[in-house]
Amino acid sequence: MENDKIKEAIDFAEKIKNASQFNVFWERPRREGFGVQLNFSGYNDLMLTVRDIMKVCVAALTEEDTASNLTISSVLEIALQLMPMEETMILDECYALHLKLKQQKTD
């Protein structure tokens, strides 16, 4: 049983090592046009920033004459681009492994 846990941990570490899902924070080739670099301390910081952007948009939509729909749409587009959707797949796998190891502990 202990050997199975070690093998799963090694397999998981290998999966993370070779994962193609972790690409939001990787440096990408420069595209045409202008760009900015945003720095985050981690995924939690990134998600909190996206949440705050969406809160501002919700507040703007509930107020009349606060901001144009075009401006709100642009801000929401930025928020969508910041969402690390590929990374959430590996987080789902982490959670599944966590549940499996937790179940083995109770057996």
Coordinates of C-alpha atoms in Angstrom, one line a residue:
M1 CA 0.0 0.0 0.0
E2 CA 2.8 2.4 0.8
N3 CA 4.6 1.5 -2.4
D4 CA 1.3 2.4 -4.3
K5 CA 1.3 5.8 -2.7
I6 CA 5.0 6.4 -3.6
K7 CA 4.3 5.3 -7.2
E8 CA 1.2 7.6 -7.5
A9 CA 3.3 10.5 -6.1
I10 CA 6.1 9.8 -8.6
D11 CA 3.6 9.5 -11.5
F12 CA 1.9 12.7 -10.4
A13 CA 5.2 14.5 -10.2
E14 CA 6.1 13.3 -13.6
K15 CA 2.7 14.5 -14.9
I16 CA 3.3 17.9 -13.5
K17 CA 6.8 18.0 -14.8
N18 CA 5.5 17.3 -18.3
A19 CA 2.2 19.2 -18.1
S20 CA 1.3 21.4 -21.0
Q21 CA -1.5 23.0 -19.0
F22 CA 0.8 25.4 -17.1
N23 CA 1.2 28.0 -19.7
V24 CA -0.4 31.2 -18.6
F25 CA 2.7 32.5 -16.8
W26 CA 5.2 31.3 -19.4
E27 CA 6.9 33.9 -21.5
R28 CA 5.4 34.0 -24.9
P29 CA 6.9 35.4 -28.1
R30 CA 6.2 39.1 -28.7
R31 CA 3.2 39.7 -30.9
E32 CA 2.6 42.6 -33.1
G33 CA 1.4 45.7 -31.4
F34 CA 1.8 47.0 -27.9
G35 CA 1.5 45.0 -24.7
V36 CA 1.9 45.2 -21.0
Q37 CA 3.3 42.8 -18.5
L38 CA 1.2 41.9 -15.5
N39 CA 2.9 40.3 -12.5
F40 CA 1.1 38.1 -10.0
S41 CA 2.4 36.3 -7.0
G42 CA 0.5 33.2 -7.9
Y43 CA -2.8 31.8 -9.1
N44 CA -4.7 33.0 -6.1
D45 CA -3.5 36.5 -6.7
L46 CA -4.5 36.2 -10.3
M47 CA -7.9 34.9 -9.5
L48 CA -8.5 37.6 -6.9
T49 CA -7.6 40.2 -9.5
V50 CA -10.0 38.8 -12.1
R51 CA -12.7 38.7 -9.4
D52 CA -12.1 42.4 -8.6
I53 CA -12.3 43.3 -12.3
M54 CA -15.7 41.5 -12.6
K55 CA -17.0 43.2 -9.4
V56 CA -16.1 46.6 -10.9
C57 CA -18.0 45.7 -14.1
V58 CA -21.0 44.5 -12.1
A59 CA -21.0 47.8 -10.1
A60 CA -20.7 49.8 -13.3
L61 CA -23.6 47.9 -14.9
T62 CA -25.9 48.6 -11.9
E63 CA -25.2 52.3 -12.1
E64 CA -26.7 54.4 -14.8
D65 CA -24.4 56.6 -16.9
T66 CA -21.3 55.3 -15.1
A67 CA -19.5 53.7 -18.0
S68 CA -20.3 52.7 -21.5
N69 CA -21.1 49.2 -22.5
L70 CA -18.1 49.2 -24.7
T71 CA -15.8 50.0 -21.8
I72 CA -17.3 47.3 -19.6
S73 CA -17.0 44.8 -22.5
S74 CA -13.3 45.7 -22.9
V75 CA -12.6 45.2 -19.2
L76 CA -14.5 41.9 -19.2
E77 CA -12.4 40.7 -22.2
I78 CA -9.3 41.4 -20.2
A79 CA -10.7 39.4 -17.3
L80 CA -11.4 36.5 -19.6
Q81 CA -7.9 36.5 -20.9
L82 CA -6.5 36.4 -17.4
M83 CA -8.5 33.4 -16.4
P84 CA -6.1 30.4 -16.3
M85 CA -8.5 27.8 -17.7
E86 CA -5.9 25.3 -18.8
E87 CA -4.4 25.3 -15.3
T88 CA -7.7 24.4 -13.8
M89 CA -7.5 21.0 -15.5
I90 CA -4.4 20.1 -13.5
L91 CA -6.0 21.4 -10.4
D92 CA -8.9 19.0 -10.9
E93 CA -6.4 16.2 -11.2
C94 CA -4.7 17.4 -8.0
Y95 CA -8.1 17.3 -6.2
A96 CA -8.9 13.8 -7.6
L97 CA -5.6 12.5 -6.3
H98 CA -6.2 14.2 -3.0
L99 CA -9.6 12.4 -2.7
K100 CA -8.0 9.1 -3.7
L101 CA -5.2 9.4 -1.1
K102 CA -7.7 10.5 1.5
Q103 CA -9.9 7.5 0.9
Q104 CA -6.8 5.1 1.1
K105 CA -6.0 6.7 4.5
T106 CA -9.4 5.8 5.9
D107 CA -9.2 2.2 4.5

